[in-house]
Amino acid sequence: MGRLERPLAPDAGPVTAFARELRRLRTAAGSPGYRDMATRAMFSASVLSDAAAGYRLPTLQVALAFAEACGGDRASWERRWHEAARADGDDAGARPAVKAVQQHQENELRAADVRAVLPPPSQLPMEAHPLVGRRELLQRARALTAPSYDGQRLAAPLVISGQVGAGKTAFALRLAHELAVNLPDGQLYANLDPAADGRKDAAGIAGGFLEALGIPTDRIPNDPGQRIGLYRSLLNRRRLLVVLDGVQHERQIRELLVAAPESRVIITSRSRLLGLDGIGRIRLPALDRDESMELLAQLLGGDRVGSEPRACLRLADACGDLPLALNLAGRRIAARPEWMLQDSVSELLGEGPDGRAPGRFLARLQIGDDALSTRLDSAYRLLTPWARLMLRQFAGSDNPPSVDNVVYESADALAMLVERSAQPVEDLLERLLDAGLLDHSDLPGQYGLTPMARAYALTQPDPTEEDPAPAAAPGRTPARQPR
């Protein structure tokens, strides 16, 4: 039973008379609530209530929707509306104030039509294969994306960072598919890698998301600030999941972030995005060796891996236990099931009489349009000449690989190698870390260079020959060439 309405004006004008007829129809239908009527009429409850208020004549579309929601005959009510409009002197054209209201109501109709036709957005890409390992990190990510029980803490956006090939997107999608179960208003996804998505700035991303949420194009503000504000408002009022994949830098998404009561935001980036405040962070390391073997068993079959474990261990060692390298290598080997696993691994690693050729192995880590070298290229191109030189010096250092085939160095040791002071060298190493080409060590001040990134760096031309600026830095001794 709907609540009592305000009395109609005492005059007997055509607008008041039409509103009175609408009220009688609603009463005859059992006085349904306006919210229930809105579900059937595809107009908001406020628009329907306003139609029967008697202040102005509703649009024909609103009047017919009101009548049909109460079981009225469409043709009969269309005739009544035209009679009321003629009596009110408004059949051919409404007064300016009425026109504005009618335009608002028609906009409501278009938005409702879009909501009826378009389901909630479900933009998450599929998971290529079950996630291997990461159980503790997933548990931590769930905790970071859950609000407090007392409602005092909202769920902050979560940044998932890591080096090139660490499996950031796969981890984010596993988490996102879990969270989506409790977020029925939809899932929004944007790949912000420069080669993947044309809408790189915050306003462009917000505009695409608003369209996906069913906002008519003519109601999306042209002003970037207003558009982003509308997007944040929707995020605050709905139960949405947003995944921003492959973020390059903080300014790309800063304005899009909000700690909403019900929505969740997941971000992946090679960078730690330390310029963002008030967010949660998780950094993905490489897999441990058991997890690498589990991933290869998924790709090659448990029996095949179990029969030749040494070949798989060699492959995992060469890949530095990076999920992407293991995935590409495993799929390439799986395409030749008739080969012995040992022969497939030797061929892929480029092993010959003179030993292993890391550069050749890296070049072979390609399946279709996906290649590890392409990912490394995209990270390397964003480096300054000084950072490129530091990466090359790191790769050419005399430090032997550790048991996990990763080369570790400290900022102080590299500063001595390139004959620079420690602070600027450490700053360059931090840039390489945020570029996804280095990783942290468990020891303070130590940085790790994986075999894949090391092989890539050693195949790149000398940065001092590309740009003489590093060798001509004022007040510095020229860096020694890598050995």
Coordinates of C-alpha atoms in Angstrom, one line a residue:
M1 CA 0.0 0.0 0.0
G2 CA 1.5 3.3 -1.1
R3 CA 1.6 6.3 1.3
L4 CA -1.1 9.0 1.2
E5 CA -0.5 11.8 -1.4
R6 CA -0.8 15.5 -0.9
P7 CA -4.3 16.8 -1.8
L8 CA -4.7 18.2 -5.3
A9 CA -5.2 21.9 -5.9
P10 CA -8.9 23.0 -5.5
D11 CA -9.1 24.3 -9.1
A12 CA -10.7 22.1 -11.7
G13 CA -8.2 22.9 -14.5
P14 CA -7.3 20.2 -17.1
V15 CA -4.0 19.4 -15.5
T16 CA -5.5 18.9 -12.1
A17 CA -8.3 16.9 -13.6
F18 CA -5.9 14.6 -15.4
A19 CA -3.9 14.1 -12.2
R20 CA -7.1 13.2 -10.4
E21 CA -7.9 10.6 -13.0
L22 CA -4.4 9.1 -12.7
R23 CA -4.9 8.9 -8.9
R24 CA -8.2 7.1 -9.3
L25 CA -6.7 4.6 -11.7
R26 CA -3.9 3.9 -9.1
T27 CA -6.5 3.5 -6.3
A28 CA -8.5 1.1 -8.5
A29 CA -5.4 -0.9 -9.0
G30 CA -4.9 -1.3 -5.2
S31 CA -2.7 1.7 -4.6
P32 CA 0.6 0.1 -5.6
G33 CA 3.7 1.9 -4.3
Y34 CA 5.5 4.2 -6.8
R35 CA 8.7 2.0 -6.5
D36 CA 6.7 -1.0 -7.6
M37 CA 5.2 1.0 -10.4
A38 CA 8.7 2.2 -11.4
T39 CA 9.8 -1.3 -12.0
R40 CA 7.0 -1.9 -14.5
A41 CA 6.9 1.6 -16.0
M42 CA 10.7 2.0 -16.5
F43 CA 10.5 5.5 -15.0
S44 CA 11.8 6.5 -11.6
A45 CA 9.4 6.7 -8.7
S46 CA 9.8 10.4 -8.4
V47 CA 8.8 11.0 -12.1
L48 CA 5.7 8.9 -11.6
S49 CA 4.8 10.6 -8.4
D50 CA 5.2 14.0 -10.0
A51 CA 2.9 12.9 -12.9
A52 CA 0.0 12.6 -10.4
A53 CA 0.9 15.7 -8.3
G54 CA -1.2 18.1 -10.5
Y55 CA 1.5 20.7 -10.8
R56 CA 2.1 20.2 -14.6
L57 CA 0.9 17.9 -17.3
P58 CA 3.3 14.9 -17.6
T59 CA 4.7 14.0 -21.0
L60 CA 2.7 11.5 -23.0
Q61 CA 5.3 8.8 -22.4
V62 CA 5.2 9.2 -18.7
A63 CA 1.4 9.3 -18.6
L64 CA 1.1 6.1 -20.7
A65 CA 3.7 4.4 -18.5
F66 CA 1.8 5.4 -15.4
A67 CA -1.5 4.1 -16.8
E68 CA 0.0 0.8 -18.0
A69 CA 1.7 0.2 -14.7
C70 CA -1.8 0.4 -13.1
G71 CA -3.5 -1.8 -15.7
G72 CA -5.0 1.1 -17.7
D73 CA -5.8 0.9 -21.4
R74 CA -3.0 2.6 -23.5
A75 CA -5.3 3.9 -26.3
S76 CA -7.8 5.3 -23.9
W77 CA -5.2 7.1 -21.8
E78 CA -3.4 8.5 -24.9
R79 CA -6.8 10.1 -25.9
R80 CA -7.3 11.5 -22.4
W81 CA -3.8 13.0 -22.5
H82 CA -4.3 14.8 -25.8
E83 CA -7.7 16.2 -24.6
A84 CA -6.0 17.5 -21.4
A85 CA -3.1 19.0 -23.5
R86 CA -5.5 20.8 -25.9
A87 CA -7.6 22.1 -23.0
D88 CA -4.4 23.4 -21.4
G89 CA -3.3 25.0 -24.6
D90 CA -0.2 22.8 -24.7
D91 CA -0.8 20.2 -27.5
A92 CA 1.5 21.6 -30.0
G93 CA 4.1 23.1 -27.7
A94 CA 4.7 23.3 -24.0
R95 CA 5.5 26.4 -22.0
P96 CA 9.3 26.7 -21.2
A97 CA 9.0 25.4 -17.7
V98 CA 6.9 22.5 -18.8
K99 CA 9.3 21.8 -21.6
A100 CA 12.2 21.6 -19.2
V101 CA 10.4 19.1 -17.0
Q102 CA 9.3 17.0 -20.0
Q103 CA 12.8 16.9 -21.3
H104 CA 14.0 15.7 -17.9
Q105 CA 11.4 13.0 -17.9
E106 CA 12.3 11.9 -21.4
N107 CA 15.9 11.7 -20.3
E108 CA 14.8 9.5 -17.5
L109 CA 13.0 7.3 -20.0
R110 CA 16.1 6.9 -22.1
A111 CA 18.2 6.1 -19.1
A112 CA 15.7 3.5 -18.0
D113 CA 15.5 2.0 -21.4
V114 CA 19.3 1.6 -21.5
R115 CA 19.2 0.0 -18.0
A116 CA 16.5 -2.4 -19.2
V117 CA 18.4 -3.3 -22.4
L118 CA 22.0 -3.3 -21.1
P119 CA 22.8 -5.8 -18.3
P120 CA 25.3 -4.8 -15.6
P121 CA 28.7 -4.6 -17.2
S122 CA 30.7 -7.8 -16.9
Q123 CA 34.1 -6.8 -18.5
L124 CA 36.5 -9.0 -16.6
P125 CA 38.7 -11.0 -19.0
M126 CA 38.6 -14.8 -18.5
E127 CA 41.3 -16.4 -16.5
A128 CA 43.6 -18.3 -18.8
H129 CA 44.3 -21.1 -16.3
P130 CA 44.0 -21.6 -12.6
L131 CA 46.3 -19.5 -10.6
V132 CA 49.3 -21.4 -9.2
G133 CA 50.5 -20.7 -5.7
R134 CA 50.0 -17.2 -4.2
R135 CA 47.7 -18.6 -1.5
E136 CA 49.1 -16.4 1.3
L137 CA 49.1 -13.3 -0.9
L138 CA 45.6 -13.9 -2.0
Q139 CA 44.5 -14.2 1.6
R140 CA 46.3 -10.9 2.3
A141 CA 44.7 -9.3 -0.7
R142 CA 41.2 -10.3 0.5
A143 CA 41.9 -8.8 3.8
L144 CA 43.1 -5.5 2.3
T145 CA 40.0 -5.3 0.1
A146 CA 37.5 -6.0 2.9
P147 CA 35.9 -3.2 4.9
S148 CA 36.0 -3.3 8.7
Y149 CA 33.0 -5.0 10.4
D150 CA 32.2 -1.9 12.3
G151 CA 32.0 0.2 9.1
Q152 CA 34.7 2.6 10.4
R153 CA 37.2 1.7 7.6
L154 CA 36.3 1.6 3.9
A155 CA 38.0 -0.7 1.6
A156 CA 40.8 1.2 0.0
P157 CA 42.0 0.6 -3.6
L158 CA 44.6 -2.1 -3.9
V159 CA 47.8 -1.8 -6.0
I160 CA 49.4 -5.1 -7.1
S161 CA 52.9 -4.5 -8.4
G162 CA 55.8 -6.6 -9.5
Q163 CA 58.5 -7.1 -12.1
V164 CA 57.8 -7.9 -15.8
G165 CA 56.4 -11.4 -16.0
A166 CA 55.5 -11.8 -12.3
G167 CA 51.8 -12.6 -13.1
K168 CA 50.2 -9.4 -11.8
T169 CA 47.2 -9.6 -14.2
A170 CA 46.6 -13.2 -13.5
F171 CA 46.7 -12.6 -9.7
A172 CA 44.4 -9.5 -10.1
L173 CA 41.9 -11.5 -12.2
R174 CA 41.8 -14.4 -9.7
L175 CA 41.1 -11.9 -6.9
A176 CA 38.6 -9.9 -9.0
H177 CA 36.5 -13.0 -9.9
E178 CA 36.3 -13.9 -6.2
L179 CA 35.2 -10.4 -5.2
A180 CA 32.7 -10.1 -8.1
V181 CA 30.4 -12.6 -6.5
N182 CA 29.4 -10.0 -3.9
L183 CA 29.3 -7.0 -6.2
P184 CA 26.2 -7.4 -8.3
D185 CA 26.2 -4.0 -10.0
G186 CA 28.9 -5.1 -12.5
Q187 CA 32.6 -5.3 -13.2
L188 CA 34.6 -2.7 -15.1
Y189 CA 38.0 -3.4 -16.7
A190 CA 40.5 -1.2 -18.5
N191 CA 43.8 -2.3 -19.9
L192 CA 46.0 0.8 -19.7
D193 CA 49.0 -0.6 -21.4
P194 CA 50.0 1.9 -24.2
A195 CA 49.5 -0.8 -26.9
A196 CA 46.1 -1.9 -25.6
D197 CA 43.8 1.0 -24.8
G198 CA 43.3 4.3 -26.5
R199 CA 41.7 6.0 -23.5
K200 CA 44.8 6.7 -21.4
D201 CA 43.8 9.7 -19.3
A202 CA 41.4 9.6 -16.3
A203 CA 38.6 11.4 -18.2
G204 CA 38.7 9.0 -21.1
I205 CA 38.6 6.0 -18.8
A206 CA 35.7 7.5 -16.8
G207 CA 33.8 8.2 -20.0
G208 CA 34.1 4.6 -21.1
F209 CA 33.0 3.3 -17.7
L210 CA 30.0 5.6 -17.6
E211 CA 28.9 4.3 -21.0
A212 CA 29.3 0.7 -19.8
L213 CA 27.1 1.5 -16.8
G214 CA 24.3 2.6 -19.1
I215 CA 24.6 6.4 -18.9
P216 CA 23.3 7.8 -22.2
T217 CA 26.1 9.5 -24.2
D218 CA 24.2 12.9 -24.1
R219 CA 24.2 12.8 -20.3
I220 CA 27.9 12.2 -19.9
P221 CA 29.5 15.6 -19.1
N222 CA 32.0 17.0 -21.6
D223 CA 34.0 18.7 -18.9
P224 CA 36.6 16.2 -17.6
G225 CA 36.2 17.2 -14.0
Q226 CA 32.5 16.7 -14.0
R227 CA 32.8 13.4 -15.9
I228 CA 35.2 12.0 -13.3
G229 CA 32.9 13.4 -10.5
L230 CA 29.9 11.6 -12.0
Y231 CA 31.9 8.4 -12.2
R232 CA 33.1 8.6 -8.6
S233 CA 29.5 9.3 -7.5
L234 CA 28.3 6.1 -9.2
L235 CA 31.1 4.2 -7.6
N236 CA 30.1 5.5 -4.2
R237 CA 26.4 4.5 -4.6
R238 CA 26.7 1.1 -6.3
R239 CA 28.4 -2.2 -5.7
L240 CA 30.9 -2.3 -8.5
L241 CA 34.3 -3.9 -9.1
V242 CA 36.9 -1.9 -11.0
V243 CA 40.1 -3.3 -12.4
L244 CA 42.7 -0.9 -13.8
D245 CA 45.3 -3.1 -15.4
G246 CA 48.8 -2.1 -16.5
V247 CA 48.8 1.4 -15.0
Q248 CA 51.9 3.4 -16.1
H249 CA 52.0 6.2 -13.6
E250 CA 50.0 7.8 -10.7
R251 CA 48.4 10.7 -12.6
Q252 CA 46.8 8.3 -15.0
I253 CA 44.4 7.1 -12.3
R254 CA 44.7 9.3 -9.2
E255 CA 41.4 11.1 -9.9
L256 CA 39.5 7.8 -10.5
L257 CA 40.3 6.4 -7.0
V258 CA 37.8 6.5 -4.2
A259 CA 37.4 4.4 -1.0
A260 CA 33.7 3.6 -1.6
P261 CA 31.4 1.9 0.9
E262 CA 30.6 -1.1 -1.4
S263 CA 32.7 -0.9 -4.5
R264 CA 36.2 -2.3 -4.9
V265 CA 39.1 -1.1 -7.0
I266 CA 42.1 -3.2 -8.0
I267 CA 45.1 -1.8 -9.8
T268 CA 48.1 -3.6 -11.4
S269 CA 51.3 -1.9 -12.2
R270 CA 55.0 -2.6 -12.6
S271 CA 55.5 0.4 -10.4
R272 CA 54.7 0.5 -6.8
L273 CA 52.9 3.8 -7.5
L274 CA 54.3 5.3 -4.3
G275 CA 52.8 8.7 -5.2
L276 CA 49.3 7.4 -4.3
D277 CA 48.3 7.8 -0.7
G278 CA 45.6 5.9 1.2
I279 CA 45.8 2.7 -0.7
G280 CA 46.8 -0.9 0.0
R281 CA 49.8 -2.5 -1.7
I282 CA 51.0 -6.1 -2.5
R283 CA 54.1 -6.9 -4.5
L284 CA 54.3 -10.2 -6.3
P285 CA 57.7 -12.0 -6.2
A286 CA 58.7 -14.8 -8.5
L287 CA 57.2 -18.3 -7.7
D288 CA 59.1 -20.6 -5.5
R289 CA 60.5 -23.8 -7.2
D290 CA 57.6 -26.1 -6.1
E291 CA 55.1 -23.6 -7.6
S292 CA 57.1 -23.5 -10.8
M293 CA 56.9 -27.2 -11.1
E294 CA 53.2 -27.1 -10.4
L295 CA 52.7 -24.6 -13.2
L296 CA 54.7 -26.8 -15.6
A297 CA 52.6 -29.8 -14.6
Q298 CA 49.5 -27.9 -15.5
L299 CA 50.9 -27.0 -18.9
L300 CA 52.7 -30.2 -19.8
G301 CA 50.8 -32.8 -17.8
G302 CA 51.8 -34.3 -14.4
D303 CA 53.0 -37.6 -15.9
R304 CA 55.3 -35.9 -18.3
V305 CA 56.8 -33.6 -15.7
G306 CA 57.1 -36.5 -13.2
S307 CA 59.0 -38.7 -15.6
E308 CA 61.6 -36.0 -16.4
P309 CA 61.8 -33.7 -13.4
R310 CA 65.4 -32.7 -14.0
A311 CA 64.5 -31.1 -17.4
C312 CA 61.7 -29.1 -15.8
L313 CA 64.0 -28.0 -13.0
R314 CA 66.5 -26.7 -15.6
L315 CA 63.7 -24.9 -17.4
A316 CA 62.4 -23.3 -14.1
D317 CA 66.0 -22.2 -13.3
A318 CA 66.4 -20.6 -16.7
C319 CA 63.1 -18.8 -16.4
G320 CA 63.9 -17.4 -13.0
D321 CA 60.6 -18.9 -11.8
L322 CA 58.7 -16.1 -13.5
P323 CA 55.1 -17.2 -14.3
L324 CA 55.1 -15.5 -17.7
A325 CA 58.4 -17.1 -18.9
L326 CA 57.3 -20.5 -17.6
N327 CA 53.9 -20.2 -19.2
L328 CA 55.4 -19.2 -22.6
A329 CA 58.0 -21.9 -22.4
G330 CA 55.5 -24.6 -21.3
R331 CA 53.0 -23.8 -24.0
R332 CA 55.8 -23.9 -26.6
I333 CA 57.0 -27.3 -25.4
A334 CA 53.4 -28.6 -25.1
A335 CA 52.9 -28.0 -28.8
R336 CA 55.5 -30.8 -29.5
P337 CA 54.2 -33.7 -27.4
E338 CA 56.1 -36.2 -29.5
W339 CA 59.5 -34.8 -28.4
M340 CA 61.3 -36.0 -25.3
L341 CA 61.0 -33.3 -22.6
Q342 CA 64.8 -33.2 -22.2
D343 CA 65.3 -32.5 -25.9
S344 CA 62.5 -29.9 -26.0
V345 CA 64.1 -28.0 -23.0
S346 CA 67.6 -28.2 -24.5
E347 CA 66.4 -26.9 -27.9
L348 CA 64.4 -24.1 -26.3
L349 CA 67.2 -23.0 -24.0
G350 CA 69.5 -22.8 -27.1
E351 CA 72.0 -25.2 -25.6
G352 CA 74.9 -26.3 -27.8
P353 CA 78.6 -27.2 -27.6
D354 CA 79.4 -23.8 -26.3
G355 CA 76.8 -23.9 -23.5
R356 CA 73.6 -21.9 -23.2
A357 CA 72.7 -18.8 -25.2
P358 CA 70.4 -16.7 -22.9
G359 CA 69.6 -14.2 -25.6
R360 CA 68.4 -16.9 -27.9
F361 CA 66.2 -18.4 -25.2
L362 CA 64.6 -15.1 -24.5
A363 CA 63.9 -14.6 -28.3
R364 CA 62.1 -18.0 -28.3
L365 CA 59.8 -17.1 -25.4
Q366 CA 57.0 -16.2 -27.8
I367 CA 53.6 -17.7 -28.5
G368 CA 51.5 -16.0 -31.1
D369 CA 51.4 -12.3 -30.3
D370 CA 52.6 -12.7 -26.7
A371 CA 56.3 -12.5 -26.1
L372 CA 58.4 -11.8 -22.9
S373 CA 60.8 -9.6 -25.0
T374 CA 57.9 -7.4 -26.0
R375 CA 57.0 -6.7 -22.3
L376 CA 60.7 -6.0 -21.5
D377 CA 60.9 -3.7 -24.5
S378 CA 57.9 -1.6 -23.3
A379 CA 59.6 -1.2 -19.9
Y380 CA 63.0 -0.4 -21.3
R381 CA 61.8 2.3 -23.7
L382 CA 60.5 4.3 -20.7
L383 CA 63.9 4.5 -19.1
T384 CA 66.3 7.4 -19.2
P385 CA 69.7 6.9 -20.8
W386 CA 71.2 6.9 -17.3
A387 CA 68.8 4.2 -16.1
R388 CA 69.6 2.1 -19.2
L389 CA 73.3 2.4 -18.5
M390 CA 72.8 1.3 -14.9
L391 CA 70.8 -1.7 -16.0
R392 CA 73.6 -2.7 -18.4
Q393 CA 76.3 -2.2 -15.8
F394 CA 74.2 -4.4 -13.3
A395 CA 73.8 -7.1 -15.9
G396 CA 77.5 -7.1 -16.7
S397 CA 78.7 -7.2 -13.1
D398 CA 81.0 -9.9 -11.9
N399 CA 78.6 -11.0 -9.2
P400 CA 77.6 -14.7 -9.9
P401 CA 74.0 -15.7 -10.0
S402 CA 72.6 -17.0 -6.7
V403 CA 70.9 -20.4 -6.1
D404 CA 67.7 -19.0 -7.7
N405 CA 69.7 -17.8 -10.8
V406 CA 69.2 -14.2 -9.8
V407 CA 72.1 -11.7 -9.7
Y408 CA 72.0 -9.6 -6.5
E409 CA 73.9 -6.3 -6.0
S410 CA 73.8 -3.4 -3.5
A411 CA 73.6 0.2 -4.4
D412 CA 77.0 0.7 -2.8
A413 CA 78.7 -2.0 -4.9
L414 CA 77.2 -0.7 -8.1
A415 CA 78.2 2.8 -7.2
M416 CA 81.8 1.6 -6.9
L417 CA 81.5 -0.2 -10.2
V418 CA 80.4 2.9 -12.1
E419 CA 82.4 5.3 -10.0
R420 CA 79.5 7.4 -8.8
S421 CA 78.2 8.3 -5.3
A422 CA 75.7 5.9 -3.8
Q423 CA 72.6 8.1 -3.6
P424 CA 72.1 8.8 -7.3
V425 CA 72.8 5.1 -8.0
E426 CA 70.2 4.0 -5.5
D427 CA 67.7 6.4 -7.1
L428 CA 68.4 4.8 -10.5
L429 CA 67.9 1.4 -9.0
E430 CA 64.6 2.4 -7.6
R431 CA 63.5 3.6 -11.0
L432 CA 64.5 0.2 -12.5
L433 CA 62.6 -1.4 -9.7
D434 CA 59.4 0.6 -10.6
A435 CA 60.0 -0.2 -14.3
G436 CA 59.7 -3.9 -13.5
L437 CA 63.2 -4.8 -14.5
L438 CA 64.6 -5.4 -11.0
D439 CA 63.2 -6.9 -7.8
H440 CA 63.9 -6.4 -4.1
S441 CA 66.0 -8.9 -2.2
D442 CA 65.2 -10.2 1.3
L443 CA 68.3 -8.4 2.4
P444 CA 68.2 -4.6 3.0
G445 CA 69.8 -2.5 0.3
Q446 CA 70.0 -5.5 -2.2
Y447 CA 68.4 -5.6 -5.6
G448 CA 67.9 -8.6 -7.8
L449 CA 68.2 -9.0 -11.5
T450 CA 66.4 -12.1 -13.0
P451 CA 68.0 -14.2 -15.7
M452 CA 65.4 -13.0 -18.3
A453 CA 66.0 -9.3 -17.5
R454 CA 69.7 -9.8 -17.4
A455 CA 69.7 -11.6 -20.8
Y456 CA 67.6 -8.8 -22.2
A457 CA 69.9 -6.0 -20.9
L458 CA 73.0 -7.7 -22.3
T459 CA 71.5 -7.7 -25.8
Q460 CA 70.8 -4.0 -25.8
P461 CA 73.2 -1.5 -27.4
D462 CA 75.4 0.6 -25.2
P463 CA 73.3 3.6 -24.0
T464 CA 76.3 5.9 -24.2
E465 CA 76.5 5.4 -27.9
E466 CA 72.7 6.1 -28.2
D467 CA 72.9 9.3 -26.2
P468 CA 76.2 10.9 -25.1
A469 CA 74.5 12.6 -22.1
P470 CA 75.4 10.0 -19.5
A471 CA 79.1 10.2 -20.3
A472 CA 79.0 14.0 -20.2
A473 CA 77.3 14.4 -16.8
P474 CA 78.9 17.4 -15.1
G475 CA 81.2 16.7 -12.2
R476 CA 81.2 13.0 -12.7
T477 CA 83.8 10.5 -13.8
P478 CA 82.7 8.6 -16.9
A479 CA 81.3 5.2 -16.1
R480 CA 83.4 2.1 -17.0
Q481 CA 82.0 -0.1 -19.7
P482 CA 80.4 -3.3 -18.6
R483 CA 82.5 -6.4 -18.7

